[in-house]
Amino acid sequence: MRIREVFHETPEDSVNENSQGSRPSEPKEASSTEKPPLYDSRRPHCQRDNITQKPDSREIDMPSIPKTHQIKVFSVSDRNLFYCYEAQKWTACLTLETCDLSRLMKEGFYWDKSSIEPESGFFLLDQEDLPENESQWGWKCARVYQCSKMREGIIQWKGQLRILAQELKTLAEFNLDILTADAIHCMKVRDSEERIVYRYCRPKPEESCNAYYDHMPMEGYWPWPKKDEIL
């Protein structure tokens, strides 16, 4: 269901009404014959219940719904050669989804090998089995882990860790203990509309930013900011 169909107005009508200082019309009740949107059953429960269409920026009173965020963390074997993938022995990409970002920022985001779900990992042995954005950088194989974190009986976050390498031996002997916060080279958090709300990049620390809590120190797996970095 599109927002414009709910309001029954054209873009020109909207501009005219707002230019006269009047509030936008309230949304009308949706038809009972309309089919509900399809949800991806593989995503966290709070995301499946989320509204799928983008909210109208003119709307004043929006319903209170869980916000899903994507956390993406990159680590590499040699941080001095981050932009030279051909010289890297391996790279790790941790991609998570959470509906509890505020708590993760305020109380700490903790990840380690205990977050790996038992008997959920597998190997991709052929380069042709890798997504294009991985194979185009020359990676030839991957090791994949499923991971999640429970808190108070609720999934706090859930996602996937992918280790990419040139040789299978590197993946078979990979030690997850080396993926500490100090090993993070780049980290980004996006909201449900793909907008950046947090960014950290080791080569450009001056461009680190947090749209929600500015320079508030954050604990655990957050690489920035730390208490000793705040003046």
Rosetta silent file (secondary structure, phi, psi, omega in degrees, C-alpha in Angstrom):
SEQUENCE: MRIREVFHETPEDSVNENSQGSRPSEPKEASSTEKPPLYDSRRPHCQRDNITQKPDSREIDMPSIPKTHQIKVFSVSDRNLFYCYEAQKWTACLTLETCDLSRLMKEGFYWDKSSIEPESGFFLLDQEDLPENESQWGWKCARVYQCSKMREGIIQWKGQLRILAQELKTLAEFNLDILTADAIHCMKVRDSEERIVYRYCRPKPEESCNAYYDHMPMEGYWPWPKKDEIL
SCORE:     score description
SCORE:     0.000 S_00000001
   1 L     0.000  123.754 -178.808    0.000    0.000    0.000 S_00000001
   2 L   -86.997  147.219 -178.867    1.540    3.314   -1.037 S_00000001
   3 H   -60.952  -37.963 -176.324    1.351    6.381    1.184 S_00000001
   4 H   -67.004  -30.601  177.131    0.027    8.519   -1.660 S_00000001
   5 H   -70.028  -31.419  179.412   -2.900    6.170   -2.151 S_00000001
   6 H   -68.518  -39.732 -177.112   -3.787    6.513    1.522 S_00000001
   7 H   -83.212  -19.031 -177.675   -3.923   10.314    1.340 S_00000001
   8 L    55.176   49.339  179.814   -5.648   10.402   -2.095 S_00000001
   9 L  -140.438  158.898  177.054   -3.717   13.483   -3.113 S_00000001
  10 L   -97.048  162.653  177.854   -1.294   14.526   -5.834 S_00000001
  11 H   -57.611  -36.178 -179.443    2.131   16.066   -5.202 S_00000001
  12 H   -65.628  -41.513  178.828    0.801   19.429   -6.418 S_00000001
  13 H   -60.929  -38.867 -177.916   -2.110   19.337   -3.955 S_00000001
  14 H   -64.485  -44.239 -178.878    0.305   18.610   -1.124 S_00000001
  15 H   -62.984  -42.234 -178.869    2.542   21.554   -1.982 S_00000001
  16 H   -64.014  -42.493 -179.124   -0.418   23.939   -2.199 S_00000001
  17 H   -65.248  -43.889 -177.838   -1.847   22.888    1.146 S_00000001
  18 H   -69.118  -32.854 -179.843    1.467   23.161    2.966 S_00000001
  19 H   -67.956  -21.920  179.257    2.239   26.543    1.409 S_00000001
  20 L   -92.455    4.044  176.604   -0.997   27.898    2.952 S_00000001
  21 L    84.148    5.279 -179.215    0.013   26.743    6.422 S_00000001
  22 L   -86.535  151.436  178.297   -2.606   24.010    6.674 S_00000001
  23 L   -76.761  149.324  177.216   -1.844   20.600    8.134 S_00000001
  24 L   -64.424  151.372 -178.796   -1.815   17.586    5.806 S_00000001
  25 L   -64.029  148.010 -179.979   -4.958   15.533    5.711 S_00000001
  26 L   -73.305  145.342 -179.592   -5.163   12.604    8.135 S_00000001
  27 L   -64.143  140.534  178.275   -4.741    9.118    6.612 S_00000001
  28 L   -86.011  161.997 -177.831   -7.943    7.333    5.742 S_00000001
  29 L   -68.388  132.319 -177.648   -8.760    3.837    6.835 S_00000001
  30 L   -69.626  149.994  179.340   -7.262    1.222    4.528 S_00000001
  31 L   -67.904  140.965 -178.896   -9.557   -1.001    2.523 S_00000001
  32 L   -71.934  -12.721 -178.458  -10.173   -4.421    4.044 S_00000001
  33 L   -86.358  -11.363 -178.894   -9.709   -5.985    0.596 S_00000001
  34 L   -72.781  141.535 -179.421   -6.075   -4.923    0.350 S_00000001
  35 L   -81.367  142.705  178.138   -3.537   -7.701    0.847 S_00000001
  36 L   -69.070  155.109  179.249   -1.005   -7.310    3.673 S_00000001
  37 L   -68.208  154.223  178.435    2.657   -6.809    2.698 S_00000001
  38 L   -82.698  141.379  179.216    4.928   -9.813    2.468 S_00000001
  39 L  -117.446  153.557  177.115    7.539  -10.205    5.159 S_00000001
  40 L   -88.359  112.114 -175.295   10.821  -12.062    5.143 S_00000001
  41 L   -67.396  -11.618 -178.573   10.481  -14.830    7.709 S_00000001
  42 L   -84.959  -11.784 -177.820   14.250  -14.990    8.056 S_00000001
  43 L   -86.800  162.503  179.559   14.500  -11.534    9.594 S_00000001
  44 L   -56.042  152.640 -175.298   14.109  -10.738   13.298 S_00000001
  45 H   -55.494  -42.014 -176.822   10.536  -10.743   14.609 S_00000001
  46 H   -65.860  -29.305  179.182   10.493   -7.004   15.211 S_00000001
  47 H   -76.066  -33.696  179.674   11.490   -6.348   11.602 S_00000001
  48 H   -67.808  -28.414  179.470    8.784   -8.609   10.195 S_00000001
  49 L   -87.079   -3.461 -175.870    6.217   -6.620   12.153 S_00000001
  50 L   -74.425  159.342  176.419    7.652   -3.331   10.979 S_00000001
  51 L   -74.125  130.530 -173.187    5.925   -1.062    8.446 S_00000001
  52 L   -85.533  -27.970 -178.995    7.380   -1.812    5.017 S_00000001
  53 L   -86.367  154.167  179.054    6.616    1.453    3.244 S_00000001
  54 L   -72.092  137.309 -179.692    8.586    4.616    3.882 S_00000001
  55 L   -69.739  150.259  176.608    6.753    7.078    6.147 S_00000001
  56 L   -75.023  123.240 -175.727    5.529   10.350    4.707 S_00000001
  57 L   -65.869  -15.371  179.731    7.860   13.066    5.990 S_00000001
  58 L   -82.169  -17.841 -176.727    4.884   15.475    6.245 S_00000001
  59 L   -68.138  133.514 -176.409    3.094   13.291    8.759 S_00000001
  60 L   -89.380  -51.826 -176.640    3.274   14.745   12.274 S_00000001
  61 L  -100.488   94.177  179.454    2.005   11.943   14.503 S_00000001
  62 L   -91.303  146.153  178.894    3.734    8.758   13.420 S_00000001
  63 L   -66.354  150.485  178.311    2.948    5.434   15.130 S_00000001
  64 L   -82.241  111.615 -178.005    5.511    4.091   17.580 S_00000001
  65 L  -132.237  153.684  177.882    7.128    1.081   15.891 S_00000001
  66 L   -64.353  138.569  177.456   10.417   -0.802   16.431 S_00000001
  67 L  -101.210  127.197  179.190   13.270    0.535   14.308 S_00000001
  68 L   -95.443  133.676  178.042   15.542   -2.007   12.700 S_00000001
  69 E  -122.474  149.936  175.453   19.208   -1.124   12.211 S_00000001
  70 E  -108.727  127.833  176.444   21.972   -2.892   10.343 S_00000001
  71 E  -107.789  127.864  179.302   25.427   -3.081   11.897 S_00000001
  72 E  -128.708  126.040 -176.187   28.320   -3.912    9.573 S_00000001
  73 E  -124.269  130.688  177.972   31.868   -4.463   10.842 S_00000001
  74 E  -115.721  133.873  172.161   34.983   -5.044    8.706 S_00000001
  75 E  -130.612  149.832 -179.296   38.290   -6.450    9.909 S_00000001
  76 E  -133.997  161.495 -177.719   41.329   -7.323    7.790 S_00000001
  77 L   -68.014  -34.379  178.720   44.526   -9.299    8.276 S_00000001
  78 L  -133.022  106.070 -175.327   46.718   -6.219    7.727 S_00000001
  79 H   -69.432  -17.190  177.438   45.092   -2.883    8.548 S_00000001
  80 H   -77.715  -11.298 -178.929   47.914   -0.993    6.825 S_00000001
  81 H  -120.638   35.107 -173.362   46.847   -2.548    3.530 S_00000001
  82 L   -58.688  -38.484 -176.381   43.100   -2.063    3.853 S_00000001
  83 L   -90.075   10.237  177.349   42.675   -0.653    0.336 S_00000001
  84 L  -123.434   82.415 -175.086   44.821   -3.377   -1.245 S_00000001
  85 H   -63.434  -30.310 -177.659   42.697   -6.503   -1.079 S_00000001
  86 H   -62.017  -26.209 -177.570   45.115   -8.484   -3.208 S_00000001
  87 H   -92.400   -5.911 -178.788   47.677   -8.283   -0.401 S_00000001
  88 L   -81.166  140.970  175.606   45.295   -9.331    2.374 S_00000001
  89 L   -79.277  -34.414  178.315   45.412  -12.867    3.705 S_00000001
  90 E  -159.274  163.130  169.522   41.792  -12.631    4.856 S_00000001
  91 E  -141.355  148.538 -178.277   39.007  -10.189    5.591 S_00000001
  92 E  -122.488  135.635  178.257   36.053  -10.566    7.953 S_00000001
  93 E  -127.705  115.915  177.428   32.620   -9.009    7.579 S_00000001
  94 E  -103.920  118.018 -179.293   30.142   -9.144   10.451 S_00000001
  95 E  -119.960  120.571 -175.979   26.620   -8.100    9.414 S_00000001
  96 E  -127.761  156.182  171.344   23.917   -7.875   12.081 S_00000001
  97 E  -123.887  138.428 -178.231   20.354   -6.635   12.400 S_00000001
  98 E  -144.734  149.252  171.932   18.957   -5.305   15.650 S_00000001
  99 L  -108.344   12.119 -173.741   15.852   -3.607   16.989 S_00000001
 100 L  -129.357   39.343 -175.737   17.710   -2.618   20.164 S_00000001
 101 H   -61.656  -39.396 -178.750   20.396   -0.226   18.915 S_00000001
 102 H   -56.971  -45.606  179.721   19.760    2.339   21.640 S_00000001
 103 H   -67.545  -38.740  179.283   20.531   -0.187   24.375 S_00000001
 104 H   -61.714  -34.350  178.921   23.568   -1.487   22.491 S_00000001
 105 H   -78.236  -38.979 -176.754   24.962    2.039   22.395 S_00000001
 106 H   -78.895  -38.202 -173.374   24.083    2.949   25.969 S_00000001
 107 H  -108.880   -7.865  177.222   24.922   -0.335   27.707 S_00000001
 108 L   111.416  142.314  177.336   27.491   -1.831   25.337 S_00000001
 109 E  -111.726  115.619 -174.365   27.621   -4.063   22.282 S_00000001
 110 L  -118.490  127.200  178.174   29.357   -7.341   23.033 S_00000001
 111 L  -139.754  136.280  171.076   30.368   -9.931   20.476 S_00000001
 112 L  -157.737 -173.121 -174.633   32.785  -12.844   20.659 S_00000001
 113 H   -66.322  -15.830  175.711   32.947  -16.461   19.541 S_00000001
 114 H   -69.865  -14.265  178.649   30.368  -17.424   22.186 S_00000001
 115 H   -81.289   -9.781  179.886   27.839  -15.588   19.985 S_00000001
 116 E   -71.628  130.220  178.374   28.290  -18.182   17.219 S_00000001
 117 L   -74.198  130.978 -177.149   25.287  -20.481   16.896 S_00000001
 118 L   -59.967  140.754  174.601   26.325  -24.151   17.297 S_00000001
 119 L    53.473   40.044 -179.598   26.450  -26.285   14.158 S_00000001
 120 L  -118.932   -4.443 -175.513   25.420  -23.395   11.918 S_00000001
 121 L   -87.818  164.631  176.988   28.615  -22.728    9.965 S_00000001
 122 E  -161.434  168.152  178.457   29.669  -23.830    6.483 S_00000001
 123 E  -110.893  148.628  167.873   32.297  -23.278    3.783 S_00000001
 124 E  -114.793  106.999 -168.610   31.985  -21.897    0.260 S_00000001
 125 L   -90.167  -19.353 -177.181   34.839  -23.598   -1.565 S_00000001
 126 L  -111.986  138.935 -179.251   34.413  -22.263   -5.110 S_00000001
 127 H   -59.424  -33.299 -179.098   34.773  -18.652   -6.163 S_00000001
 128 H   -67.140  -15.873  177.860   31.681  -18.952   -8.345 S_00000001
 129 H   -85.172   -9.445 -179.255   29.637  -19.582   -5.184 S_00000001
 130 L   -83.956  149.512  173.209   30.585  -16.190   -3.744 S_00000001
 131 L   -60.337  156.203 -175.793   28.462  -13.070   -4.295 S_00000001
 132 H   -60.100  -38.092 -177.827   29.787  -10.777   -7.004 S_00000001
 133 H   -68.660  -12.309  175.394   30.827   -8.085   -4.534 S_00000001
 134 H   -98.844  -43.132 -178.204   33.160  -10.631   -2.886 S_00000001
 135 H   -69.988  -28.622 -177.843   34.523  -12.477   -5.907 S_00000001
 136 L   -68.262  -18.598  176.296   35.321   -9.263   -7.788 S_00000001
 137 L   -89.812    2.344  174.957   37.947   -8.459   -5.149 S_00000001
 138 L    96.202    0.709  177.751   39.677  -11.742   -5.841 S_00000001
 139 L   -68.005  141.595 -173.937   38.504  -13.774   -2.867 S_00000001
 140 L  -111.066  -17.778 -179.305   38.297  -17.452   -3.730 S_00000001
 141 E  -155.822  166.534 -176.319   36.545  -19.052   -0.747 S_00000001
 142 E  -147.573  152.443  170.996   34.604  -18.189    2.384 S_00000001
 143 E  -120.751  130.441 -172.205   33.709  -19.488    5.804 S_00000001
 144 E  -119.673  133.481  176.359   30.300  -18.480    7.119 S_00000001
 145 E  -122.390  141.821  170.654   29.039  -18.410   10.705 S_00000001
 146 E   -97.050  137.747 -177.262   25.529  -17.641   11.971 S_00000001
 147 E  -142.096  156.003 -179.674   25.493  -15.628   15.178 S_00000001
 148 E  -161.419  165.532  179.184   23.016  -14.073   17.601 S_00000001
 149 E  -137.266  124.619  177.467   22.725  -12.610   21.088 S_00000001
 150 E   -98.187  143.564  174.732   19.928  -13.257   23.561 S_00000001
 151 E  -146.204  122.219 -179.435   19.045  -10.860   26.357 S_00000001
 152 L    55.131   38.918  176.952   16.224  -11.377   28.833 S_00000001
 153 L    77.732    6.962 -178.264   14.831  -14.133   26.622 S_00000001
 154 E  -123.006  141.532  176.654   14.687  -11.906   23.523 S_00000001
 155 E   -68.680  114.463 -179.683   17.004  -11.884   20.502 S_00000001
 156 E   -79.124  -39.087  173.679   18.958   -8.638   20.848 S_00000001
 157 E  -155.749  159.927 -177.198   20.676   -8.999   17.506 S_00000001
 158 E  -152.059  142.759 -179.723   21.133  -11.648   14.827 S_00000001
 159 E  -178.288 -151.552 -171.729   23.317  -11.929   11.773 S_00000001
 160 E  -143.216  140.647  173.675   26.198  -13.521    9.918 S_00000001
 161 E  -112.603  127.129  179.737   29.976  -13.497   10.025 S_00000001
 162 E  -120.451  125.046  174.056   31.810  -14.144    6.751 S_00000001
 163 E  -105.932  123.188 -178.789   35.546  -14.787    6.565 S_00000001
 164 E  -110.193  141.263 -177.606   36.959  -14.424    3.035 S_00000001
 165 E  -152.318  171.764  175.906   40.336  -15.734    1.961 S_00000001
 166 L   -87.907  -28.388 -175.398   42.485  -16.836   -0.954 S_00000001
 167 L  -128.006  144.119  178.696   43.134  -20.305    0.443 S_00000001
 168 H   -63.072  -33.463 -179.908   40.961  -22.838    2.241 S_00000001
 169 H   -58.142  -38.690  178.729   43.782  -23.502    4.725 S_00000001
 170 H   -61.240  -41.443 -179.412   43.441  -19.934    6.015 S_00000001
 171 H   -71.324  -40.592 -177.777   39.754  -20.473    6.722 S_00000001
 172 H   -64.428  -30.780 -177.753   40.211  -23.902    8.286 S_00000001
 173 L  -102.381   10.328 -174.467   42.760  -22.517   10.765 S_00000001
 174 L   -66.817  134.591 -179.673   41.044  -19.177   11.402 S_00000001
 175 L  -105.750  113.366 -177.883   40.972  -18.109   15.052 S_00000001
 176 H   -65.713  -18.903 -178.107   37.881  -16.080   15.980 S_00000001
 177 H   -64.753  -19.469 -178.588   39.648  -14.707   19.059 S_00000001
 178 H   -79.552   -9.547 -179.365   41.558  -12.225   16.897 S_00000001
 179 L   -86.762   67.853  178.438   38.346  -10.403   15.958 S_00000001
 180 L   -94.146  173.720  178.240   38.468   -7.953   18.855 S_00000001
 181 H   -62.516  -33.590  179.310   37.318   -4.331   18.922 S_00000001
 182 H   -68.504  -19.720 -179.020   40.939   -3.250   18.432 S_00000001
 183 H   -88.171   -6.785 -177.820   41.047   -5.253   15.190 S_00000001
 184 E   -68.712  131.178  177.774   38.097   -3.397   13.646 S_00000001
 185 E  -100.825  -34.425 -178.123   39.057   -1.381   10.602 S_00000001
 186 E  -151.555  140.762  179.469   35.663   -0.014    9.598 S_00000001
 187 E  -146.158  134.472  178.751   32.186   -0.041   11.143 S_00000001
 188 E  -136.358  146.972  173.366   28.886    1.406    9.939 S_00000001
 189 E  -126.169  129.990  178.359   25.328    1.408   11.231 S_00000001
 190 E  -119.254  148.264  176.113   22.390    2.167    8.939 S_00000001
 191 L   -86.200 -174.379 -175.091   18.756    2.717    9.800 S_00000001
 192 L   -67.032  -12.709  177.431   15.784    1.104    8.037 S_00000001
 193 L  -105.942   18.943  175.723   16.029    3.722    5.265 S_00000001
 194 L    68.334   19.063  178.799   19.724    2.957    4.600 S_00000001
 195 L   -90.175  141.885 -179.785   20.886    6.216    6.199 S_00000001
 196 E   -72.975  127.527  175.378   24.163    6.256    8.126 S_00000001
 197 E  -117.329  -13.758  176.021   23.691    6.773   11.875 S_00000001
 198 E  -150.822  140.755  179.961   27.155    5.643   13.007 S_00000001
 199 E  -149.251  136.409  173.227   30.490    5.508   11.231 S_00000001
 200 E  -142.701  132.897  176.380   34.040    4.626   12.162 S_00000001
 201 E  -141.169  119.656 -173.972   36.997    4.199    9.816 S_00000001
 202 L   -58.041  -40.704  179.823   40.496    3.679   11.203 S_00000001
 203 L   -66.664  -21.721 -178.357   42.335    5.534    8.373 S_00000001
 204 L  -131.166   67.979 -177.461   40.105    8.596    8.925 S_00000001
 205 H   -62.000  -25.816  179.916   39.300    8.799   12.659 S_00000001
 206 H   -68.522  -14.642  179.108   38.380   12.474   12.325 S_00000001
 207 H   -98.027    8.282  176.217   35.356   11.428   10.252 S_00000001
 208 L   -66.783  143.036 -176.660   33.920    9.170   12.969 S_00000001
 209 E  -156.637  154.291  177.121   30.371   10.152   13.902 S_00000001
 210 E  -138.578  109.853 -176.130   27.304    9.079   15.880 S_00000001
 211 L   -71.372  -20.342 -175.685   23.988   10.644   14.873 S_00000001
 212 L   -94.227  -42.968 -173.373   22.196    9.432   18.020 S_00000001
 213 L  -130.358   20.233  174.961   24.601   10.047   20.903 S_00000001
 214 L    48.011 -117.075 -175.204   27.408   12.180   19.454 S_00000001
 215 L  -101.316   23.304  177.352   30.586   11.609   21.523 S_00000001
 216 L   -63.177  125.392  178.271   29.043    9.496   24.272 S_00000001
 217 L   -60.013  139.236 -179.358   31.607    6.784   25.219 S_00000001
 218 L  -127.040  141.188 -173.361   30.411    3.308   24.243 S_00000001
 219 L   -98.701  169.076  174.440   31.575    0.006   25.650 S_00000001
 220 E    81.417 -130.023 -172.355   32.259   -3.423   24.233 S_00000001
 221 L   -82.155   -2.509  176.657   32.704   -3.971   20.517 S_00000001
 222 L   -70.843  124.099 -179.483   32.235   -0.303   19.592 S_00000001
 223 L   -78.400  -18.191 -177.371   35.644    0.922   18.333 S_00000001
 224 L  -156.037  147.103  -12.474   34.750    4.594   18.905 S_00000001
 225 L   -87.832  152.623  175.625   34.397    6.606   21.040 S_00000001
 226 L  -105.262  160.706 -176.644   36.088    5.241   24.153 S_00000001
 227 H   -57.470  -40.562 -176.941   36.292    6.979   27.528 S_00000001
 228 H   -74.153   -5.600  178.138   40.000    7.694   27.195 S_00000001
 229 H   -96.549   -9.851 -178.232   39.358    9.423   23.853 S_00000001
 230 L   -93.766  123.186 -179.433   36.915   11.970   25.290 S_00000001
 231 L   -79.508    0.000    0.000   38.520   15.166   26.522 S_00000001
